CSV table of N, CA and C in Angstrom, one decimal:
chain,number,residue,atom,x,y,z
A,1133,MET,N,17.0,41.2,0.4
A,1133,MET,CA,16.1,42.2,0.6
A,1133,MET,C,15.3,42.4,-0.6
A,1134,ARG,N,13.9,42.5,-0.5
A,1134,ARG,CA,13.0,42.6,-1.6
A,1134,ARG,C,12.8,44.1,-1.8
A,1135,THR,N,13.1,44.6,-3.0
A,1135,THR,CA,12.8,46.0,-3.3
A,1135,THR,C,11.7,46.0,-4.4
A,1136,LEU,N,10.9,47.0,-4.4
A,1136,LEU,CA,9.8,47.1,-5.3
A,1136,LEU,C,10.0,48.1,-6.4
A,1137,GLY,N,11.0,48.9,-6.3
A,1137,GLY,CA,11.2,49.9,-7.3
A,1137,GLY,C,11.7,51.2,-6.6
A,1138,VAL,N,11.7,52.2,-7.4
A,1138,VAL,CA,12.2,53.5,-7.0
A,1138,VAL,C,11.1,54.5,-7.0
A,1139,VAL,N,11.0,55.2,-5.9
A,1139,VAL,CA,10.0,56.3,-5.8
A,1139,VAL,C,10.6,57.5,-6.5
A,1140,PRO,N,9.9,58.2,-7.5
A,1140,PRO,CA,10.5,59.3,-8.2
A,1140,PRO,C,10.9,60.4,-7.2
A,1141,PRO,N,11.9,61.2,-7.5
A,1141,PRO,CA,12.3,62.3,-6.6
A,1141,PRO,C,11.2,63.3,-6.4
A,1142,ARG,N,11.1,63.8,-5.1
A,1142,ARG,CA,10.2,64.9,-4.7
A,1142,ARG,C,8.7,64.4,-4.6
A,1143,VAL,N,8.5,63.1,-4.6
A,1143,VAL,CA,7.2,62.6,-4.5
A,1143,VAL,C,6.8,62.7,-3.0
A,1144,GLU,N,5.6,63.2,-2.7
A,1144,GLU,CA,5.1,63.2,-1.3
A,1144,GLU,C,4.9,61.7,-0.9
A,1145,LEU,N,5.5,61.3,0.2
A,1145,LEU,CA,5.4,59.9,0.6
A,1145,LEU,C,3.9,59.5,1.0
A,1146,ARG,N,3.2,60.5,1.5
A,1146,ARG,CA,1.8,60.3,1.9
A,1146,ARG,C,0.9,59.9,0.7
A,1147,GLN,N,1.4,60.2,-0.5
A,1147,GLN,CA,0.6,60.0,-1.7
A,1147,GLN,C,0.8,58.6,-2.3
A,1148,LEU,N,1.8,57.9,-1.8
A,1148,LEU,CA,1.9,56.5,-2.3
A,1148,LEU,C,0.7,55.7,-1.9
A,1149,ARG,N,0.2,54.9,-2.9
A,1149,ARG,CA,-1.1,54.2,-2.7
A,1149,ARG,C,-1.1,53.3,-1.5
A,1150,THR,N,-0.1,52.5,-1.2
A,1150,THR,CA,-0.2,51.6,0.0
A,1150,THR,C,0.7,52.1,1.1
A,1151,PHE,N,1.3,53.2,1.0
A,1151,PHE,CA,2.1,53.7,2.1
A,1151,PHE,C,1.3,54.1,3.3
A,1152,GLN,N,1.5,53.5,4.5
A,1152,GLN,CA,0.6,53.8,5.6
A,1152,GLN,C,1.6,54.1,6.8
A,1153,ALA,N,2.2,55.2,6.9
A,1153,ALA,CA,3.0,55.5,8.0
A,1153,ALA,C,3.1,57.0,8.2
A,1154,VAL,N,3.6,57.4,9.4
A,1154,VAL,CA,3.7,58.8,9.7
A,1154,VAL,C,4.9,59.4,9.1
A,1155,VAL,N,4.7,60.1,8.0
A,1155,VAL,CA,5.8,60.8,7.2
A,1155,VAL,C,5.3,62.2,6.8
A,1156,ARG,N,4.4,62.7,7.5
A,1156,ARG,CA,3.7,64.0,7.1
A,1156,ARG,C,4.7,65.1,6.7
A,1157,HIS,N,4.4,65.8,5.6
A,1157,HIS,CA,5.1,67.0,5.2
A,1157,HIS,C,6.6,66.7,4.8
A,1158,ARG,N,7.0,65.5,4.6
A,1158,ARG,CA,8.4,65.3,4.2
A,1158,ARG,C,8.4,64.8,2.7
A,1159,THR,N,9.4,65.2,2.0
A,1159,THR,CA,9.5,64.7,0.6
A,1159,THR,C,10.8,64.0,0.4
A,1160,VAL,N,10.8,63.2,-0.6
A,1160,VAL,CA,12.0,62.4,-0.9
A,1160,VAL,C,12.8,63.2,-1.9
A,1161,THR,N,14.0,63.6,-1.6
A,1161,THR,CA,14.8,64.4,-2.5
A,1161,THR,C,15.7,63.5,-3.3
A,1162,ASP,N,16.0,62.3,-2.9
A,1162,ASP,CA,16.8,61.3,-3.6
A,1162,ASP,C,15.9,60.1,-3.8
A,1163,ALA,N,16.4,59.2,-4.6
A,1163,ALA,CA,15.6,58.0,-4.9
A,1163,ALA,C,15.4,57.2,-3.6
A,1164,ALA,N,14.2,56.6,-3.5
A,1164,ALA,CA,13.9,55.8,-2.3
A,1164,ALA,C,13.6,54.4,-2.8
A,1165,VAL,N,13.7,53.5,-1.8
A,1165,VAL,CA,13.4,52.1,-2.1
A,1165,VAL,C,12.3,51.7,-1.2
A,1166,ALA,N,11.4,50.7,-1.7
A,1166,ALA,CA,10.2,50.4,-0.9
A,1166,ALA,C,10.2,48.8,-0.7
A,1167,LEU,N,9.6,48.4,0.4
A,1167,LEU,CA,9.4,47.0,0.7
A,1167,LEU,C,8.0,46.8,1.2
A,1168,ASP,N,7.2,46.0,0.5
A,1168,ASP,CA,5.9,45.7,1.0
A,1168,ASP,C,6.0,44.7,2.1
A,1169,LEU,N,5.4,45.0,3.3
A,1169,LEU,CA,5.4,44.1,4.4
A,1169,LEU,C,4.2,43.2,4.3
A,1170,ASP,N,4.1,42.2,5.2
A,1170,ASP,CA,3.0,41.3,5.2
A,1170,ASP,C,1.7,42.0,5.6
A,1171,PRO,N,0.5,41.6,5.1
A,1171,PRO,CA,-0.7,42.2,5.4
A,1171,PRO,C,-1.0,42.1,6.9
A,1172,VAL,N,-1.6,43.1,7.5
A,1172,VAL,CA,-2.0,43.2,8.9
A,1172,VAL,C,-3.5,43.1,9.0
A,1173,PRO,N,-4.0,42.0,9.5
A,1173,PRO,CA,-5.5,41.9,9.6
A,1173,PRO,C,-6.0,42.8,10.7
A,1174,LEU,N,-7.1,43.4,10.5
A,1174,LEU,CA,-7.7,44.4,11.4
A,1174,LEU,C,-8.9,43.9,12.1
A,1175,ALA,N,-9.3,44.5,13.2
A,1175,ALA,CA,-10.5,44.1,13.9
A,1175,ALA,C,-11.2,45.4,14.3
A,1176,LEU,N,-12.5,45.5,14.1
A,1176,LEU,CA,-13.3,46.6,14.6
A,1176,LEU,C,-13.9,46.1,15.9
A,1177,VAL,N,-13.6,46.7,17.0
A,1177,VAL,CA,-14.0,46.1,18.3
A,1177,VAL,C,-14.8,47.0,19.2
A,1178,SER,N,-15.5,46.4,20.1
A,1178,SER,CA,-16.2,47.2,21.1
A,1178,SER,C,-16.3,46.3,22.4
A,1179,ALA,N,-16.8,47.0,23.4
A,1179,ALA,CA,-17.1,46.2,24.7
A,1179,ALA,C,-18.3,45.3,24.4
A,1180,PRO,N,-18.3,44.2,25.1
A,1180,PRO,CA,-19.4,43.2,24.8
A,1180,PRO,C,-20.8,43.8,25.0
A,1181,ALA,N,-21.0,44.8,25.9
A,1181,ALA,CA,-22.3,45.4,26.2
A,1181,ALA,C,-22.7,46.4,25.1
A,1182,HIS,N,-21.8,46.7,24.2
A,1182,HIS,CA,-22.1,47.8,23.2
A,1182,HIS,C,-23.4,47.3,22.4
A,1183,PRO,N,-24.3,48.3,22.1
A,1183,PRO,CA,-25.5,47.9,21.3
A,1183,PRO,C,-25.3,47.2,20.0
A,1184,LEU,N,-24.2,47.5,19.3
A,1184,LEU,CA,-23.9,46.9,18.0
A,1184,LEU,C,-23.2,45.5,18.1
A,1185,ALA,N,-22.8,45.1,19.3
A,1185,ALA,CA,-22.0,43.9,19.5
A,1185,ALA,C,-22.7,42.7,19.1
A,1186,ALA,N,-24.0,42.6,19.3
A,1186,ALA,CA,-24.8,41.5,18.9
A,1186,ALA,C,-25.4,41.5,17.5
A,1187,ARG,N,-25.2,42.6,16.8
A,1187,ARG,CA,-25.8,42.8,15.5
A,1187,ARG,C,-24.9,42.1,14.4
A,1188,ALA,N,-25.6,41.5,13.5
A,1188,ALA,CA,-24.9,40.9,12.4
A,1188,ALA,C,-24.9,41.8,11.1
A,1189,ALA,N,-23.9,41.6,10.3
A,1189,ALA,CA,-23.9,42.2,9.0
A,1189,ALA,C,-24.0,43.7,9.0
A,1190,LEU,N,-23.1,44.3,9.8
A,1190,LEU,CA,-23.1,45.8,10.0
A,1190,LEU,C,-22.6,46.4,8.7
A,1191,THR,N,-23.1,47.7,8.4
A,1191,THR,CA,-22.6,48.5,7.3
A,1191,THR,C,-22.0,49.8,7.9
A,1192,PRO,N,-21.2,50.5,7.1
A,1192,PRO,CA,-20.6,51.7,7.6
A,1192,PRO,C,-21.8,52.7,8.1
A,1193,GLU,N,-22.9,52.6,7.4
A,1193,GLU,CA,-24.0,53.5,7.8
A,1193,GLU,C,-24.5,53.2,9.2
A,1194,ASP,N,-24.4,52.0,9.7
A,1194,ASP,CA,-24.8,51.6,11.0
A,1194,ASP,C,-23.9,52.2,12.1
A,1195,LEU,N,-22.7,52.7,11.7
A,1195,LEU,CA,-21.7,53.2,12.6
A,1195,LEU,C,-21.6,54.7,12.6
A,1196,LYS,N,-22.4,55.4,11.8
A,1196,LYS,CA,-22.3,56.8,11.6
A,1196,LYS,C,-22.4,57.6,12.8
A,1197,HIS,N,-23.1,57.2,13.8
A,1197,HIS,CA,-23.3,57.9,15.1
A,1197,HIS,C,-22.5,57.4,16.2
A,1198,GLU,N,-21.5,56.5,15.9
A,1198,GLU,CA,-20.7,55.9,16.9
A,1198,GLU,C,-19.5,56.8,17.2
A,1199,ARG,N,-18.8,56.6,18.3
A,1199,ARG,CA,-17.6,57.2,18.7
A,1199,ARG,C,-16.4,56.3,18.3
A,1200,LEU,N,-15.6,56.7,17.3
A,1200,LEU,CA,-14.5,55.9,16.9
A,1200,LEU,C,-13.2,56.4,17.6
A,1201,LEU,N,-12.6,55.5,18.4
A,1201,LEU,CA,-11.4,55.9,19.2
A,1201,LEU,C,-10.2,55.8,18.3
A,1202,VAL,N,-9.5,56.9,18.1
A,1202,VAL,CA,-8.4,57.0,17.2
A,1202,VAL,C,-7.2,57.7,17.8
A,1203,ASN,N,-6.1,57.7,17.0
A,1203,ASN,CA,-4.9,58.3,17.5
A,1203,ASN,C,-4.8,59.7,16.8
A,1204,VAL,N,-4.1,59.8,15.7
A,1204,VAL,CA,-3.9,61.0,14.9
A,1204,VAL,C,-4.2,60.8,13.5
A,1205,PRO,N,-4.6,61.8,12.7
A,1205,PRO,CA,-4.9,61.6,11.3
A,1205,PRO,C,-3.9,60.9,10.5
A,1206,GLU,N,-2.6,61.0,10.8
A,1206,GLU,CA,-1.5,60.4,10.1
A,1206,GLU,C,-1.4,58.9,10.4
A,1207,CYS,N,-2.1,58.4,11.4
A,1207,CYS,CA,-2.0,57.0,11.8
A,1207,CYS,C,-2.7,56.1,10.8
A,1208,SER,N,-2.0,55.0,10.5
A,1208,SER,CA,-2.5,54.1,9.5
A,1208,SER,C,-3.9,53.6,9.8
A,1209,PHE,N,-4.3,53.4,11.0
A,1209,PHE,CA,-5.6,52.9,11.4
A,1209,PHE,C,-6.7,54.0,11.2
A,1210,TRP,N,-6.3,55.2,11.4
A,1210,TRP,CA,-7.2,56.3,11.1
A,1210,TRP,C,-7.5,56.4,9.6
A,1211,MET,N,-6.4,56.3,8.8
A,1211,MET,CA,-6.5,56.3,7.3
A,1211,MET,C,-7.4,55.2,6.8
A,1212,VAL,N,-7.2,54.0,7.3
A,1212,VAL,CA,-8.0,52.8,6.8
A,1212,VAL,C,-9.4,53.0,7.3
A,1213,GLY,N,-9.6,53.5,8.5
A,1213,GLY,CA,-10.9,53.8,9.0
A,1213,GLY,C,-11.7,54.7,8.1
A,1214,ASN,N,-11.0,55.7,7.6
A,1214,ASN,CA,-11.6,56.7,6.7
A,1214,ASN,C,-12.1,55.9,5.4
A,1215,LYS,N,-11.2,55.0,5.0
A,1215,LYS,CA,-11.5,54.3,3.7
A,1215,LYS,C,-12.7,53.4,3.9
A,1216,ILE,N,-12.7,52.7,5.0
A,1216,ILE,CA,-13.8,51.7,5.3
A,1216,ILE,C,-15.1,52.3,5.8
A,1217,LEU,N,-15.0,53.3,6.7
A,1217,LEU,CA,-16.1,53.8,7.4
A,1217,LEU,C,-16.6,55.2,6.9
A,1218,GLY,N,-15.7,55.8,6.1
A,1218,GLY,CA,-16.1,57.1,5.6
A,1218,GLY,C,-16.0,58.1,6.8
A,1219,SER,N,-16.7,59.2,6.7
A,1219,SER,CA,-16.6,60.3,7.7
A,1219,SER,C,-17.6,60.1,8.8
A,1220,GLY,N,-18.4,59.0,8.7
A,1220,GLY,CA,-19.6,58.9,9.6
A,1220,GLY,C,-19.2,58.9,11.1
A,1221,PRO,N,-18.5,57.9,11.6
A,1221,PRO,CA,-18.3,57.9,13.1
A,1221,PRO,C,-17.5,59.1,13.5
A,1222,LYS,N,-17.9,59.6,14.7
A,1222,LYS,CA,-17.2,60.8,15.3
A,1222,LYS,C,-15.8,60.3,15.8
A,1223,ARG,N,-14.7,60.9,15.3
A,1223,ARG,CA,-13.4,60.5,15.8
A,1223,ARG,C,-13.1,61.1,17.1
A,1224,ILE,N,-12.7,60.3,18.1
A,1224,ILE,CA,-12.3,60.7,19.4
A,1224,ILE,C,-10.8,60.4,19.6
A,1225,LYS,N,-10.0,61.5,19.6
A,1225,LYS,CA,-8.5,61.3,19.7
A,1225,LYS,C,-8.2,60.9,21.2
A,1226,VAL,N,-7.7,59.7,21.3
A,1226,VAL,CA,-7.4,59.2,22.7
A,1226,VAL,C,-6.0,58.8,22.9
A,1227,GLY,N,-5.2,58.6,21.9
A,1227,GLY,CA,-3.8,58.2,22.1
A,1227,GLY,C,-3.5,56.9,21.3
A,1228,GLY,N,-2.5,56.2,21.7
A,1228,GLY,CA,-2.0,55.1,21.0
A,1228,GLY,C,-2.8,53.8,21.1
A,1229,VAL,N,-2.4,52.7,20.5
A,1229,VAL,CA,-3.1,51.5,20.5
A,1229,VAL,C,-3.5,51.0,21.9
A,1230,PRO,N,-2.7,51.0,22.9
A,1230,PRO,CA,-3.1,50.5,24.2
A,1230,PRO,C,-4.2,51.3,24.8
A,1231,VAL,N,-4.2,52.6,24.5
A,1231,VAL,CA,-5.3,53.5,25.1
A,1231,VAL,C,-6.6,53.3,24.3
A,1232,MET,N,-6.5,53.2,23.0
A,1232,MET,CA,-7.7,52.9,22.2
A,1232,MET,C,-8.3,51.6,22.6
A,1233,ARG,N,-7.5,50.6,22.8
A,1233,ARG,CA,-8.0,49.2,23.2
A,1233,ARG,C,-8.7,49.4,24.6
A,1234,ALA,N,-8.0,50.0,25.6
A,1234,ALA,CA,-8.5,50.1,26.9
A,1234,ALA,C,-9.9,50.9,27.0
A,1235,TRP,N,-9.9,52.0,26.2
A,1235,TRP,CA,-11.2,52.8,26.2
A,1235,TRP,C,-12.3,51.9,25.6
A,1236,ALA,N,-12.0,51.2,24.5
A,1236,ALA,CA,-13.0,50.3,23.9
A,1236,ALA,C,-13.5,49.3,24.9
A,1237,GLU,N,-12.6,48.7,25.7
A,1237,GLU,CA,-12.9,47.7,26.7
A,1237,GLU,C,-13.8,48.3,27.8
A,1238,HIS,N,-13.7,49.6,28.0
A,1238,HIS,CA,-14.5,50.2,29.1
A,1238,HIS,C,-15.8,50.8,28.5
A,1239,GLY,N,-16.1,50.5,27.2
A,1239,GLY,CA,-17.4,51.0,26.6
A,1239,GLY,C,-17.4,52.4,26.2
A,1240,LEU,N,-16.2,53.0,26.0
A,1240,LEU,CA,-16.2,54.4,25.7
A,1240,LEU,C,-16.2,54.7,24.2
A,1241,GLY,N,-16.3,53.7,23.4
A,1241,GLY,CA,-16.4,53.8,21.9
A,1241,GLY,C,-16.0,52.5,21.3
A,1242,ILE,N,-15.9,52.6,19.9
A,1242,ILE,CA,-15.4,51.4,19.2
A,1242,ILE,C,-14.0,51.8,18.6
A,1243,SER,N,-13.3,50.8,18.2
A,1243,SER,CA,-11.9,51.1,17.7
A,1243,SER,C,-11.5,50.1,16.6
A,1244,LEU,N,-10.8,50.6,15.6
A,1244,LEU,CA,-10.3,49.8,14.5
A,1244,LEU,C,-8.8,49.6,14.8
A,1245,LEU,N,-8.4,48.4,15.1
A,1245,LEU,CA,-7.0,48.1,15.5
A,1245,LEU,C,-6.5,46.8,14.8
A,1246,PRO,N,-5.2,46.7,14.8
A,1246,PRO,CA,-4.7,45.4,14.3
A,1246,PRO,C,-5.1,44.2,15.2
A,1247,ARG,N,-5.5,43.1,14.5
A,1247,ARG,CA,-6.0,42.0,15.3
A,1247,ARG,C,-5.0,41.5,16.3
A,1248,PHE,N,-3.7,41.6,16.0
A,1248,PHE,CA,-2.7,41.1,17.0
A,1248,PHE,C,-2.8,41.9,18.3
A,1249,ALA,N,-3.1,43.2,18.1
A,1249,ALA,CA,-3.1,44.1,19.3
A,1249,ALA,C,-4.3,43.9,20.2
A,1250,VAL,N,-5.3,43.2,19.7
A,1250,VAL,CA,-6.5,43.0,20.5
A,1250,VAL,C,-6.8,41.5,20.7
A,1251,ALA,N,-5.9,40.7,20.3
A,1251,ALA,CA,-6.1,39.2,20.4
A,1251,ALA,C,-6.4,38.7,21.8
A,1252,ASP,N,-5.6,39.2,22.8
A,1252,ASP,CA,-5.8,38.8,24.2
A,1252,ASP,C,-7.2,39.3,24.7
A,1253,SER,N,-7.5,40.5,24.4
A,1253,SER,CA,-8.8,41.1,24.8
A,1253,SER,C,-10.0,40.3,24.2
A,1254,LEU,N,-9.8,39.9,22.9
A,1254,LEU,CA,-10.9,39.1,22.3
A,1254,LEU,C,-11.0,37.8,22.9
A,1255,ARG,N,-9.9,37.1,23.2
A,1255,ARG,CA,-9.9,35.8,23.9
A,1255,ARG,C,-10.5,35.8,25.2
A,1256,SER,N,-10.2,36.9,26.0
A,1256,SER,CA,-10.7,37.0,27.4
A,1256,SER,C,-12.2,37.5,27.4
A,1257,GLY,N,-12.7,38.0,26.3
A,1257,GLY,CA,-14.1,38.5,26.3
A,1257,GLY,C,-14.2,40.0,26.7
A,1258,ALA,N,-13.0,40.6,26.9
A,1258,ALA,CA,-13.1,42.1,27.3
A,1258,ALA,C,-13.5,42.9,26.1
A,1259,LEU,N,-13.2,42.4,24.8
A,1259,LEU,CA,-13.7,43.0,23.6
A,1259,LEU,C,-14.4,42.0,22.7
A,1260,VAL,N,-15.2,42.5,21.9
A,1260,VAL,CA,-15.8,41.6,20.9
A,1260,VAL,C,-15.6,42.2,19.5
A,1261,PRO,N,-15.5,41.4,18.4
A,1261,PRO,CA,-15.4,42.0,17.1
A,1261,PRO,C,-16.8,42.4,16.6
A,1262,LEU,N,-16.9,43.5,16.0
A,1262,LEU,CA,-18.1,43.9,15.3
A,1262,LEU,C,-18.2,43.3,13.9
A,1263,ASP,N,-19.3,42.9,13.5
A,1263,ASP,CA,-19.5,42.2,12.3
A,1263,ASP,C,-19.6,43.2,11.1
A,1264,LEU,N,-18.4,43.7,10.7
A,1264,LEU,CA,-18.3,44.6,9.5
A,1264,LEU,C,-17.2,44.0,8.7
A,1265,PRO,N,-17.4,43.8,7.4
A,1265,PRO,CA,-16.3,43.4,6.6
A,1265,PRO,C,-15.1,44.4,6.6
A,1266,LEU,N,-13.9,43.9,6.7
A,1266,LEU,CA,-12.7,44.7,6.8
A,1266,LEU,C,-11.7,44.2,5.8
A,1267,MET,N,-10.9,45.1,5.3
A,1267,MET,CA,-9.7,44.8,4.5
A,1267,MET,C,-8.5,44.7,5.5
A,1268,ASP,N,-7.5,44.0,5.0
A,1268,ASP,CA,-6.3,44.0,5.7
A,1268,ASP,C,-5.5,45.3,5.5
A,1269,LEU,N,-4.7,45.7,6.4
A,1269,LEU,CA,-3.9,46.9,6.2
A,1269,LEU,C,-2.7,46.5,5.4
A,1270,SER,N,-2.4,47.3,4.4
A,1270,SER,CA,-1.2,47.0,3.6
A,1270,SER,C,-0.1,48.1,4.0
A,1271,LEU,N,1.0,47.6,4.4
A,1271,LEU,CA,2.1,48.4,4.9
A,1271,LEU,C,3.2,48.4,3.9
A,1272,ARG,N,3.8,49.6,3.7
A,1272,ARG,CA,5.0,49.7,2.8
A,1272,ARG,C,6.0,50.4,3.6
A,1273,LEU,N,7.2,49.8,3.7
A,1273,LEU,CA,8.4,50.5,4.3
A,1273,LEU,C,9.2,51.2,3.2
A,1274,VAL,N,9.4,52.5,3.4
A,1274,VAL,CA,10.1,53.3,2.4
A,1274,VAL,C,11.3,53.9,3.1
A,1275,TRP,N,12.5,53.8,2.4
A,1275,TRP,CA,13.7,54.4,3.0
A,1275,TRP,C,14.5,54.9,1.8
A,1276,ARG,N,15.4,55.8,2.2
A,1276,ARG,CA,16.4,56.4,1.2
A,1276,ARG,C,17.5,55.4,1.0
A,1277,GLU,N,17.7,55.0,-0.3
A,1277,GLU,CA,18.7,54.1,-0.6
A,1277,GLU,C,20.1,54.5,-0.2
A,1278,ASP,N,20.4,55.8,-0.2
A,1278,ASP,CA,21.7,56.3,0.2
A,1278,ASP,C,21.9,56.2,1.7
A,1279,ARG,N,20.9,55.8,2.4
A,1279,ARG,CA,21.0,55.7,3.9
A,1279,ARG,C,21.1,54.3,4.4
A,1280,GLU,N,21.1,53.3,3.5
A,1280,GLU,CA,21.2,51.9,3.9
A,1280,GLU,C,22.4,51.5,4.7
A,1281,ALA,N,23.5,52.3,4.5
A,1281,ALA,CA,24.8,51.9,5.2
A,1281,ALA,C,24.8,52.5,6.6
A,1282,LEU,N,23.9,53.3,7.0
A,1282,LEU,CA,23.9,53.9,8.4
A,1282,LEU,C,23.9,52.8,9.4
A,1283,PRO,N,24.5,52.9,10.5
A,1283,PRO,CA,24.5,51.9,11.6
A,1283,PRO,C,23.1,51.5,12.0
A,1284,GLY,N,22.8,50.2,12.0
A,1284,GLY,CA,21.5,49.7,12.4
A,1284,GLY,C,20.5,49.7,11.3
A,1285,MET,N,20.7,50.4,10.2
A,1285,MET,CA,19.6,50.4,9.2
A,1285,MET,C,19.5,49.1,8.5
A,1286,ARG,N,20.6,48.4,8.2
A,1286,ARG,CA,20.5,47.1,7.6
A,1286,ARG,C,19.8,46.1,8.5
A,1287,ASP,N,20.0,46.2,9.8
A,1287,ASP,CA,19.4,45.3,10.8
A,1287,ASP,C,17.9,45.5,10.7
A,1288,ILE,N,17.4,46.8,10.7
A,1288,ILE,CA,16.0,47.1,10.6
A,1288,ILE,C,15.4,46.5,9.3
A,1289,LEU,N,16.1,46.7,8.2
A,1289,LEU,CA,15.6,46.3,6.9
A,1289,LEU,C,15.5,44.7,6.8
A,1290,TYR,N,16.5,44.1,7.3
A,1290,TYR,CA,16.5,42.6,7.3
A,1290,TYR,C,15.4,42.1,8.2
A,1291,ALA,N,15.2,42.7,9.4
A,1291,ALA,CA,14.2,42.2,10.3
A,1291,ALA,C,12.8,42.4,9.7
A,1292,ALA,N,12.6,43.5,9.0
A,1292,ALA,CA,11.3,43.7,8.4
A,1292,ALA,C,11.1,42.8,7.2
A,1293,ALA,N,12.1,42.3,6.5
A,1293,ALA,CA,12.0,41.5,5.4
A,1293,ALA,C,11.9,40.0,5.7
A,1294,ARG,N,12.1,39.6,7.0
A,1294,ARG,CA,12.0,38.2,7.4
A,1294,ARG,C,10.6,37.7,7.2
A,1295,PRO,N,10.5,36.4,6.7
A,1295,PRO,CA,9.1,35.9,6.5
A,1295,PRO,C,8.4,35.6,7.8
């Protein structure tokens, strides 16, 4: 298992630089251990008939009047969207990844999702990638070291650490 270090006690997990998970309003009271997972490539997608689908070299400014299909503010894709796109696009809360993908396929907005979640839709032509430079999502798994012995926890940690 690869550990990166210890998170100081009482640190808000949302404040960790690369931590991108739903842990809102919880604090670590004991030392925590962290594992950086592989990068997750992202895709900003739309329906093929979307007006921006054929445009090259988009900027966040080009998207400021768009409808960005999102989940909840604690979602890692929402957080990365804020970093990449700023506050410009209007956030439309629609649900999880399958719902965001389906709404985008039906031309109801654009969505920033992991490339693996839209790969089939991109291959079939139901979605097209918008030409905006994107960063990969960095994920960090954080857990309490004193909970590693709980049933199933080691299995989860080893599965996450596999290359």
